[in-house]
Amino acid sequence: MTLHEFVHEHNADLGEPFAQVMDVLETFAKTIREKVSRNGLIEESGDSGGTNVYGENVQKLDAYADKTLTDALLACPAIHAVGSEELETPKTSGNGTGVFTLTHDPVDGSSNIDTNLPIGTIFGLYPKADSILQKGNTQVASGYILYGPSMLLFYAVKGSVNGFTFDPERQTFVLSYENVRVGDKKYYAINEGNWELFFDAEKNYLTTVKNSGDFSGRYIGSMVADIHRTLLKGGIFIYPADKKHENGKLRLLYEVAPLSFLMMQAGGDATSGMTNPLELVPAKHDQRVPIALGSAPLIAQYRSFSPKG
Ligand code: AHG
Ligand code: MN
Ligand code: MN
């Protein structure tokens, strides 16, 4: 079954506007796949020379993907507003027909683009509202595209997560992972290069994990890829607050809320400090938050190491 057929069959409750948004995402995914399949040969290779609102270097592919997706969404009648990690401020379509707001991280894992490692795109879909600053719990859907050896699109709606593999012969996504539930393997993923910046709670947790002999370490540095492995195999992904970064690195609207929503619909769990990240109302569109997400028992264990745990 193709993604297009699946959406019409299973998400009729979200109406034709939802199907239109998924069509935009599918078209965008094909465009980016075409680009990344020619890594090093395309004009969108390397650093753009610019920086974004987070002070991070913007790659040419970040800028290209951001413009491509944002423009396509603003041209879609279903969309009221768009927010992106790469935009200074969210944009409103002005079409008068839009019923959804979409937030996106157009290219996640930018530091891996040049080395041909997996990268992704993250999206969260919300009902139209006056402000883009909505709780993650109000999402009607969220998901990611993973550009790896195969291109995959996984998305969640309340209560279910399904995954699709792009078939280049048919030029379409085909259902390949039905009703996904988070796995039970014990992989831990964290950038341990930040060890000296970690608070004692993180250090104590990681020391316990390593001393247990039960865990294997895995860390790609592209959140989509790390979360995809965590979802399918099981484990825990952590990007904590530390002594230099009081809110960690990852962005609530563009990375944390969509992937936490998805993980929870697959039976997993997520925590931001001691708070459910989906209960946080973003104070600003570029807000960062600490995050741990993965299989529920591993998140429970992680919580027990928090000072307030
Ligand atoms: P982005 O490429 O959208 O800026 O996101 C990068 C993020 C995320 O993908 C990843 O989990 C994390 O940064 C890795 O950060 P470190 O290099 O600090 O480990
Ligand atoms: Mn990202
Ligand atoms: Mn990004």
PDB file of N, CA and C and ligand atoms in Angstrom, residues 62 85-86 105-110 255, ligand 3:
ATOM      1  N   ASP A  62      20.914  22.977   4.072  1.00  0.00           N
ATOM      2  CA  ASP A  62      19.946  23.464   5.071  1.00  0.00           C
ATOM      3  C   ASP A  62      19.096  24.570   4.457  1.00  0.00           C
ATOM      4  N   GLU A  85      13.286  25.619  11.977  1.00  0.00           N
ATOM      5  CA  GLU A  85      14.539  25.841  12.692  1.00  0.00           C
ATOM      6  C   GLU A  85      15.394  26.906  11.994  1.00  0.00           C
ATOM      7  N   GLU A  86      15.285  27.006  10.688  1.00  0.00           N
ATOM      8  CA  GLU A  86      16.142  27.920   9.933  1.00  0.00           C
ATOM      9  C   GLU A  86      15.511  29.286   9.689  1.00  0.00           C
ATOM     10  N   ASP A 105      12.234  20.886  11.007  1.00  0.00           N
ATOM     11  CA  ASP A 105      13.697  20.972  10.948  1.00  0.00           C
ATOM     12  C   ASP A 105      14.021  20.387   9.576  1.00  0.00           C
ATOM     13  N   PRO A 106      14.329  21.256   8.593  1.00  0.00           N
ATOM     14  CA  PRO A 106      14.399  20.773   7.202  1.00  0.00           C
ATOM     15  C   PRO A 106      15.500  19.750   6.978  1.00  0.00           C
ATOM     16  N   VAL A 107      16.679  20.018   7.557  1.00  0.00           N
ATOM     17  CA  VAL A 107      17.764  19.035   7.504  1.00  0.00           C
ATOM     18  C   VAL A 107      18.275  18.852   8.921  1.00  0.00           C
ATOM     19  N   ASP A 108      18.078  17.686   9.448  1.00  0.00           N
ATOM     20  CA  ASP A 108      18.570  17.369  10.783  1.00  0.00           C
ATOM     21  C   ASP A 108      19.822  16.502  10.640  1.00  0.00           C
ATOM     22  N   GLY A 109      20.869  16.906  11.383  1.00  0.00           N
ATOM     23  CA  GLY A 109      22.129  16.165  11.287  1.00  0.00           C
ATOM     24  C   GLY A 109      23.069  16.801  10.280  1.00  0.00           C
ATOM     25  N   SER A 110      23.005  18.139  10.199  1.00  0.00           N
ATOM     26  CA  SER A 110      23.776  18.856   9.168  1.00  0.00           C
ATOM     27  C   SER A 110      25.273  18.552   9.215  1.00  0.00           C
ATOM     28  N   GLU A 255      12.372  19.792  16.945  1.00  0.00           N
ATOM     29  CA  GLU A 255      12.990  18.470  17.102  1.00  0.00           C
ATOM     30  C   GLU A 255      12.326  17.679  18.234  1.00  0.00           C
TER      31      GLU A 255
HETATM   32 MN    MN B   3      18.502  21.333  11.077  1.00  0.00          MN
END
